[in-house]
Short mmCIF file of C-alpha atoms and ligand atoms in Angstrom, two decimals:
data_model
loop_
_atom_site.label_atom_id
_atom_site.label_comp_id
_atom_site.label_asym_id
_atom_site.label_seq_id
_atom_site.Cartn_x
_atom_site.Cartn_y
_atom_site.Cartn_z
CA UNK V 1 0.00 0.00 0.00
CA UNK V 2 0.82 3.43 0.51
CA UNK V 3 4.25 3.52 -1.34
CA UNK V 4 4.49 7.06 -2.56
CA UNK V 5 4.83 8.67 0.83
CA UNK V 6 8.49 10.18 0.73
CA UNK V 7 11.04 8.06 2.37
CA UNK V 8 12.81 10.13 5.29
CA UNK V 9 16.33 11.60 4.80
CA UNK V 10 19.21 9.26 5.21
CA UNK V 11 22.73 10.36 6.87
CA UNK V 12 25.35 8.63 5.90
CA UNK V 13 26.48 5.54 8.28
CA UNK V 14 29.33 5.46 10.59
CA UNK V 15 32.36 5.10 8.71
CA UNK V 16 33.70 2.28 11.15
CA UNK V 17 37.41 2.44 10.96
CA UNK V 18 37.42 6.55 9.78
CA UNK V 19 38.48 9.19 12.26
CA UNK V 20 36.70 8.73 15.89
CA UNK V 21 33.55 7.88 14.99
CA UNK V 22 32.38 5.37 17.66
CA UNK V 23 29.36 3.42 17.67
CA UNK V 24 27.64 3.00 21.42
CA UNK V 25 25.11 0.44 22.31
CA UNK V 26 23.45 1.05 25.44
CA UNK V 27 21.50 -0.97 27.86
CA UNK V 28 20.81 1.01 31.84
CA UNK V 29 19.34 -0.77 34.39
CA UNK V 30 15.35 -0.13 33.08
CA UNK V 31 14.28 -4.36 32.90
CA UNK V 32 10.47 -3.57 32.76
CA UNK V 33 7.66 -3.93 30.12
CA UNK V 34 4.53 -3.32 29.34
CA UNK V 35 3.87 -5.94 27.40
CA UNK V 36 3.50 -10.17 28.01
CA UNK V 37 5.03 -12.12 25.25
CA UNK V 38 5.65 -15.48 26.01
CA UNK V 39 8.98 -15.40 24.80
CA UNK V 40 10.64 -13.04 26.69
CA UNK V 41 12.09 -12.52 30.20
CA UNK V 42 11.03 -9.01 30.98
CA UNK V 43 7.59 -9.75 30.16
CA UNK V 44 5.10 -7.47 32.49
CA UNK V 45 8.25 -7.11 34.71
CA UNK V 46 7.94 -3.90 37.18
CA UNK V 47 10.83 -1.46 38.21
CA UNK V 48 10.47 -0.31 41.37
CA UNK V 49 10.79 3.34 41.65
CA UNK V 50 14.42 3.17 42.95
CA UNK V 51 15.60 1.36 39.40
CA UNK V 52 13.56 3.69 37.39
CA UNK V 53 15.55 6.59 39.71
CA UNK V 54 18.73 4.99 38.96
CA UNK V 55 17.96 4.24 35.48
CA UNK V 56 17.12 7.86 34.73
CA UNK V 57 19.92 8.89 36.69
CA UNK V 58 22.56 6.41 34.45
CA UNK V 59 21.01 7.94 31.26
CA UNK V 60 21.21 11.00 31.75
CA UNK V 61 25.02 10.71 32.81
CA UNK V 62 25.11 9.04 29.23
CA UNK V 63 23.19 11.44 27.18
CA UNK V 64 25.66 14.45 29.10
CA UNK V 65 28.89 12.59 28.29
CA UNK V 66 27.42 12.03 24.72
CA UNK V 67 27.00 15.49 24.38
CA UNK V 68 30.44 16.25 25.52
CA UNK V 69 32.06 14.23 23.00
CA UNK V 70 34.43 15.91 20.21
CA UNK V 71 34.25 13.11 17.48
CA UNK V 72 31.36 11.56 15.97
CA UNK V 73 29.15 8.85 17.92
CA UNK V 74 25.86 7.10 16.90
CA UNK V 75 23.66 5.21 19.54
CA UNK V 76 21.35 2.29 19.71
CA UNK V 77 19.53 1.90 22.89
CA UNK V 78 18.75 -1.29 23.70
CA UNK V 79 17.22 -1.85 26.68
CA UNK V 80 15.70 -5.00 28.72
CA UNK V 81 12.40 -4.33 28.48
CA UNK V 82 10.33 -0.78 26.74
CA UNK V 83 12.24 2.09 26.81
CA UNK V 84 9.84 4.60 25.54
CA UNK V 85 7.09 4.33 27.74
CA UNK V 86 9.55 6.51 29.94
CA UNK V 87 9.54 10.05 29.40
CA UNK V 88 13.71 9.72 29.54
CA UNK V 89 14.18 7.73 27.02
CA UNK V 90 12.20 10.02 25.00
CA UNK V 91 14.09 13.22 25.82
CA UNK V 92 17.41 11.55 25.70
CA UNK V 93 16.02 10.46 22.09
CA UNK V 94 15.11 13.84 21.17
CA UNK V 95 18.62 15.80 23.19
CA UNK V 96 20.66 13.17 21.00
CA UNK V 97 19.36 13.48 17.79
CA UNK V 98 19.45 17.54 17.77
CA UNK V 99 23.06 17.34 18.40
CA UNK V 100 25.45 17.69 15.21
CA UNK V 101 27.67 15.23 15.87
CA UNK V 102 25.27 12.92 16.68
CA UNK V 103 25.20 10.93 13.53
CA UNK V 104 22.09 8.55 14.21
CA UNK V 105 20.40 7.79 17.71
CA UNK V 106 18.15 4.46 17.65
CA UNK V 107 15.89 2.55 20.30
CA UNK V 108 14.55 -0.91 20.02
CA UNK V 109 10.82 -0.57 21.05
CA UNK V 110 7.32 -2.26 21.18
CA UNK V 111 5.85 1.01 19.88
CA UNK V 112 3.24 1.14 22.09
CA UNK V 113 4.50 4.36 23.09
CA UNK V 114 2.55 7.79 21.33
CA UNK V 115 4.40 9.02 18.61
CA UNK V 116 3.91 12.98 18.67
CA UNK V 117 7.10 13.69 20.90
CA UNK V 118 9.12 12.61 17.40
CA UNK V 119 7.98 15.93 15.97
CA UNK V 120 10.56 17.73 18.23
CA UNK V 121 13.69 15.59 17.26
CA UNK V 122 15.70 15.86 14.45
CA UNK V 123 14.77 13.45 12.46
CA UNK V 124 17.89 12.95 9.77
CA UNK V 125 19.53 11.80 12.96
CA UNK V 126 16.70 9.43 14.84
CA UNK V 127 15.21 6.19 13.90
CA UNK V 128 13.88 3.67 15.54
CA UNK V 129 14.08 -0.98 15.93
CA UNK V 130 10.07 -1.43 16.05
CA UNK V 131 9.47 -4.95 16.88
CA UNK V 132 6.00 -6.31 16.39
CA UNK V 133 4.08 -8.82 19.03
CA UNK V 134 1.01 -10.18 17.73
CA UNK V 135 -0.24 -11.51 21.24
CA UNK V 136 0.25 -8.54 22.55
CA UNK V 137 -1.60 -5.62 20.45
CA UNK V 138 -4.24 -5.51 17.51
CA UNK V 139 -2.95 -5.26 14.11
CA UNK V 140 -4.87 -2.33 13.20
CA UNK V 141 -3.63 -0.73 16.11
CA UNK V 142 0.54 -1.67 14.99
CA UNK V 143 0.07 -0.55 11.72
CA UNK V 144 -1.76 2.56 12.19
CA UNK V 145 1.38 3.36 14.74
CA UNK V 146 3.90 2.25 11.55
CA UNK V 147 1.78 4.76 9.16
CA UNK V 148 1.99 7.51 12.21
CA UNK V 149 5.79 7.11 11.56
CA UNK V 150 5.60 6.79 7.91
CA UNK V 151 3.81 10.31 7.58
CA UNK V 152 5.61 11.75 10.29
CA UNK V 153 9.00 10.78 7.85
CA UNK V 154 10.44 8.65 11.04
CA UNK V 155 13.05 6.33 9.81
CA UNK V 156 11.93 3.14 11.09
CA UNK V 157 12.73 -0.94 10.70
CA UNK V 158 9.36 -3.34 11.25
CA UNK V 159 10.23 -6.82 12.66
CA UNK V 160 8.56 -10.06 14.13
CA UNK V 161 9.96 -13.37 15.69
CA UNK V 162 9.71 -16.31 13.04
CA UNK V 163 7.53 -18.21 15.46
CA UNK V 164 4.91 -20.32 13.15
CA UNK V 165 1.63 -18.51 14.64
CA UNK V 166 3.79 -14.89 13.25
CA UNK V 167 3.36 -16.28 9.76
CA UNK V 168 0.18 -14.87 8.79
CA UNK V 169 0.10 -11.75 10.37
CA UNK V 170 4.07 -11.42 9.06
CA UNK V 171 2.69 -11.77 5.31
CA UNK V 172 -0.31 -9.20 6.31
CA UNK V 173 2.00 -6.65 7.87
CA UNK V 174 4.48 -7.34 4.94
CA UNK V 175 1.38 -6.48 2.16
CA UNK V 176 0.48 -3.91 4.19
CA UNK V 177 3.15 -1.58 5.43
CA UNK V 178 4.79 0.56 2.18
CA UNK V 179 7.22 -0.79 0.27
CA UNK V 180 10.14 1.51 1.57
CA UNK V 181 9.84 -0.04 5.40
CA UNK V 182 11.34 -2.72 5.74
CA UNK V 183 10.14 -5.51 7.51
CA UNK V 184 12.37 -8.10 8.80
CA UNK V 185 12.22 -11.70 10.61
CA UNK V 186 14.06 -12.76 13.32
CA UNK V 187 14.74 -16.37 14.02
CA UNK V 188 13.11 -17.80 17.18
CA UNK V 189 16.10 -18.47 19.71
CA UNK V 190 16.15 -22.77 19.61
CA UNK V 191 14.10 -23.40 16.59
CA UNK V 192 15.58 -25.24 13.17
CA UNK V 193 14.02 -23.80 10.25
CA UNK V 194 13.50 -26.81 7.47
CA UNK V 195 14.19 -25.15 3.66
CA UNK V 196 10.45 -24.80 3.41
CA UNK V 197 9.83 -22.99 6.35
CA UNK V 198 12.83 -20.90 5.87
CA UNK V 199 11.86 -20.24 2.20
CA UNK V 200 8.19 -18.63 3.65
CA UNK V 201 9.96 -16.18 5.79
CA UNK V 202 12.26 -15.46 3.33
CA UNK V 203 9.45 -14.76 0.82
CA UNK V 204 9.05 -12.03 3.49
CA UNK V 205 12.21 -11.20 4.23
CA UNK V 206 14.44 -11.74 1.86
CA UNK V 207 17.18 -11.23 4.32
CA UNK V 208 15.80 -14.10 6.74
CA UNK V 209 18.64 -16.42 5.29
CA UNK V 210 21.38 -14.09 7.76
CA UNK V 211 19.33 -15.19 11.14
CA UNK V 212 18.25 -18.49 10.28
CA UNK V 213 21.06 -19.71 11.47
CA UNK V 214 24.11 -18.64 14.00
CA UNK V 215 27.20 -17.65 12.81
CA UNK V 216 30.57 -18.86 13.42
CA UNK V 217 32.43 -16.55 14.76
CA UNK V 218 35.48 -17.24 17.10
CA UNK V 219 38.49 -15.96 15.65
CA UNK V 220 37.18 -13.48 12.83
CA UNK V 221 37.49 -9.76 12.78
CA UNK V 222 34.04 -7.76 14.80
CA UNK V 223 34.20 -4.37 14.76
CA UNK V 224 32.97 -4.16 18.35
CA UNK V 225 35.50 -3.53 20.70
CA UNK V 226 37.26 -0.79 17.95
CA UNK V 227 34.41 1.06 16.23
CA UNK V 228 31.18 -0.24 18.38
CA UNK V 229 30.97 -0.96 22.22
CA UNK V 230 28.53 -1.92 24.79
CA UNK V 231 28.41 0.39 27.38
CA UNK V 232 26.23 -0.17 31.03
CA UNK V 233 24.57 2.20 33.24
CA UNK V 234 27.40 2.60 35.17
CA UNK V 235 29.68 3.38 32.62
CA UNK V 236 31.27 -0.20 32.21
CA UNK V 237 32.48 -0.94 28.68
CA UNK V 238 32.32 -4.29 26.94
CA UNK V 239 32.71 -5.18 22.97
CA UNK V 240 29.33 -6.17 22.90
CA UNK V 241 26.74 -7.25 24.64
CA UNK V 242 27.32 -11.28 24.73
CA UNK V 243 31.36 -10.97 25.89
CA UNK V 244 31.38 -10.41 29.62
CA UNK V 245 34.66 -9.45 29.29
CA UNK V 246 34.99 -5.41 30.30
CA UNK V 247 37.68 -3.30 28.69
CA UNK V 248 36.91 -0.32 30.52
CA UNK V 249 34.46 2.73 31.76
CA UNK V 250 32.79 5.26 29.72
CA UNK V 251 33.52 7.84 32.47
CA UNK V 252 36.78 7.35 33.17
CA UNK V 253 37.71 7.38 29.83
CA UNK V 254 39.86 3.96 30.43
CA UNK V 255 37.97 2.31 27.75
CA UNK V 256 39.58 4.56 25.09
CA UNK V 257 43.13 3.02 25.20
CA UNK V 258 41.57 -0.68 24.67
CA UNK V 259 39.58 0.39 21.33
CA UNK V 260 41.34 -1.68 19.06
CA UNK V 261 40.75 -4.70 16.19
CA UNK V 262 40.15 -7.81 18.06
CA UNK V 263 38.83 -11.35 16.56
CA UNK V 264 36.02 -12.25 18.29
CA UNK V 265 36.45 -14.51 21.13
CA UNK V 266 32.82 -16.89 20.91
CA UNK V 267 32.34 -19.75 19.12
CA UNK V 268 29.38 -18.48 17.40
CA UNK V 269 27.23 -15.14 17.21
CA UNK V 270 23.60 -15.65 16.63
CA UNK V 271 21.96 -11.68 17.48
CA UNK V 272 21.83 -9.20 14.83
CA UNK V 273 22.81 -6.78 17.23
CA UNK V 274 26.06 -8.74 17.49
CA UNK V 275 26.54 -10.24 14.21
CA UNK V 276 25.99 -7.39 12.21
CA UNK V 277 29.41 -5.96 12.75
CA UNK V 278 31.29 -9.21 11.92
CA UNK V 279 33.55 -8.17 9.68
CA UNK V 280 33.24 -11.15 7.14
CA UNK V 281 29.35 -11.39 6.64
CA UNK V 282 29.81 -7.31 5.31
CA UNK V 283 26.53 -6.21 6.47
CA UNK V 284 27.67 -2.65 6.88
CA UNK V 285 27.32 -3.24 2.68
CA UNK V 286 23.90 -4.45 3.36
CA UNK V 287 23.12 -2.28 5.89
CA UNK V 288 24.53 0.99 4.67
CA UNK V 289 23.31 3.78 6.27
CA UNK V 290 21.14 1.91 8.57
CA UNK V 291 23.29 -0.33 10.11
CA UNK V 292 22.00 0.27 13.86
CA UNK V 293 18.44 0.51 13.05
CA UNK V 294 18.49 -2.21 10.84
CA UNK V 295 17.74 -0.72 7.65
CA UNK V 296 19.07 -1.95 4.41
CA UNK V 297 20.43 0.26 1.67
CA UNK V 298 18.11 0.95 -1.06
CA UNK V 299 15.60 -1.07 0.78
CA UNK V 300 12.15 -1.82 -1.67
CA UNK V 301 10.09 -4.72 -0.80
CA UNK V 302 9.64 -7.74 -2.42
CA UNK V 303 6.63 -8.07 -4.84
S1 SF4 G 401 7.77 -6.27 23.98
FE1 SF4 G 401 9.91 -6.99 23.98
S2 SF4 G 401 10.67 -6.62 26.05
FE2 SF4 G 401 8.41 -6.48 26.11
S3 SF4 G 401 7.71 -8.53 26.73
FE3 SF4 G 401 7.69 -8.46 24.48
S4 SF4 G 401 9.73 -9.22 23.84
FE4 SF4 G 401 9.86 -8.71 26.04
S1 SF4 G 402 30.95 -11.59 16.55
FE1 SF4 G 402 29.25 -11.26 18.00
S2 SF4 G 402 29.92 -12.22 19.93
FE2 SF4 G 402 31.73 -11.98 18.64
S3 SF4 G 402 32.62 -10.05 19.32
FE3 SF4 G 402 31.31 -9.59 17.53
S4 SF4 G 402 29.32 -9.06 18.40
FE4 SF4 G 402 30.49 -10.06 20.03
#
């Protein structure tokens, strides 16, 4: 449907290994939702007040050291649990975006947040990871939230779990949603895909074929840990969010001196979050300019 609505303005990405340019990905203390999936961990978890304190506490700490920096930095929040139901997230979104070295400032969400606080970002700069639950809110509901974004020129990914009862509303959402949003599928954590399964999400995301299955990884060049980090509340650095290993703090500035190429130290990556800096797959090709949101270059459905 709706396919002539402009696409919104794209910045170029993060050159990773150019100048200073560092890529962040953020996750504070917040580990609450609003929403039930079966799936998931955090699902209809509650903060109490004194984590939602210290979570607004960590990012704003983050957003002010952000907004310090000299060289160019692009963020992807994301959090355990729904970030934007909380007004912080939301004004660090906005503060972040509207600053002009800020090259692109991302959230995962539900998007069961509104959407008219967008209108005061900057929007060559923000985009958001929307992830769609089908237990969890009507589809007319979802997709009149995607269109919100769509007309509002909010760069924006669509995505569902492959999980078998996602199939149907997966091919809806995919007919549905305009051809310049892309929608993609994640693989369900433990399940084997046979070819003919895998062929029927790839029918709907043609790019289904890089989550199907986990990728070997020990040994090969990631980006994260040089270009890309995984940084804590409390300021504690790590390459990425599945090595536990910590090669510094944010506000001490010790993590600076450890940025450097490193293989990656797992047997195997399997989260897109993760994976989509290994240097071999070259999904910064696939992803250009939309790497942390998830965005493909030139993205047009398929027919
Ligand atoms: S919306 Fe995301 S964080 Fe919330 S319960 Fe579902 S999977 Fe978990
Ligand atoms: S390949 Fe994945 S697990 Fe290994 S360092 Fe990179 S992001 Fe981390």
């Amino acid at each position: 449907m709706n396919d002539r609505i402009p696409l919104p303005l794209v910045t170029p990405d993060p050159a990773p290994r150019e100048g200073t340019h560092l890529s962040i990905l953020y996750r504070g203390p917040l580990a609450s939702c609003d929403y039930d999936c079966a799936y998931c961990p955090f699902a209809k978890r509650r903060d109490d007040p004194e984590r939602l304190r210290a979570d607004r506490a960590a990012l704003e700490r983050f957003t002010a050291w952000v907004a310090g920096r000299d060289h160019p930095v692009s963020v992807l929040f994301t959090p355990w649990g729904e970030a934007l139901v909380r007004s912080w997230y939301r004004g660090a979104m906005v503060e972040l975006s509207r600053l002009p070295h800020v090259r692109r400032v991302a959230v995962q969400t539900n998007l069961s947040c509104r959407t008219g606080w967008l209108a005061r970002a900057d929007l060559t700069r923000l985009a958001l990871w929307v992830t769609y639950h089908p237990s969890q809110v009507a589809y007319d509901r979802f997709l009149a939230k995607c269109r919100e974004l769509t007309e509002q020129g909010v760069r924006h990914s669509v995505g569902i779990v492959g999980h078998p009862d996602h199939l149907e509303p997966a091919r809806r959402l995919r007919a549905d949603l305009p051809a310049g949003t892309y929608l993609w599928v994640n693989a369900e954590e433990g399940r084997v895909y046979t070819d003919d399964e895998a062929a029927e999400w790839t029918a709907i995301d043609p790019l289904f074929g890089h989550s199907r299955f986990a990728h070997a990884s020990a040994g090969l060049p990631c980006r994260t840990g040089e270009s890309v980090v995984s940084v804590s509340g409390d300021g504690t650095v790590r390459r990425c969010h599945f090595i536990p290993e910590v090669i510094g703090n944010l506000y001490d500035g010790s993590f600076e001196s450890a940025l450097r190429p490193r293989p990656c130290p797992a047997a195997m990556c399997d989260c897109h979050i993760g994976y989509v800096h290994l240097e071999p797959l070259g999904l910064y090709d696939v992803f250009a300019g939309g790497v942390l949101e998830r965005i493909p270059a030139g993205w047009s459905a398929p027919a």
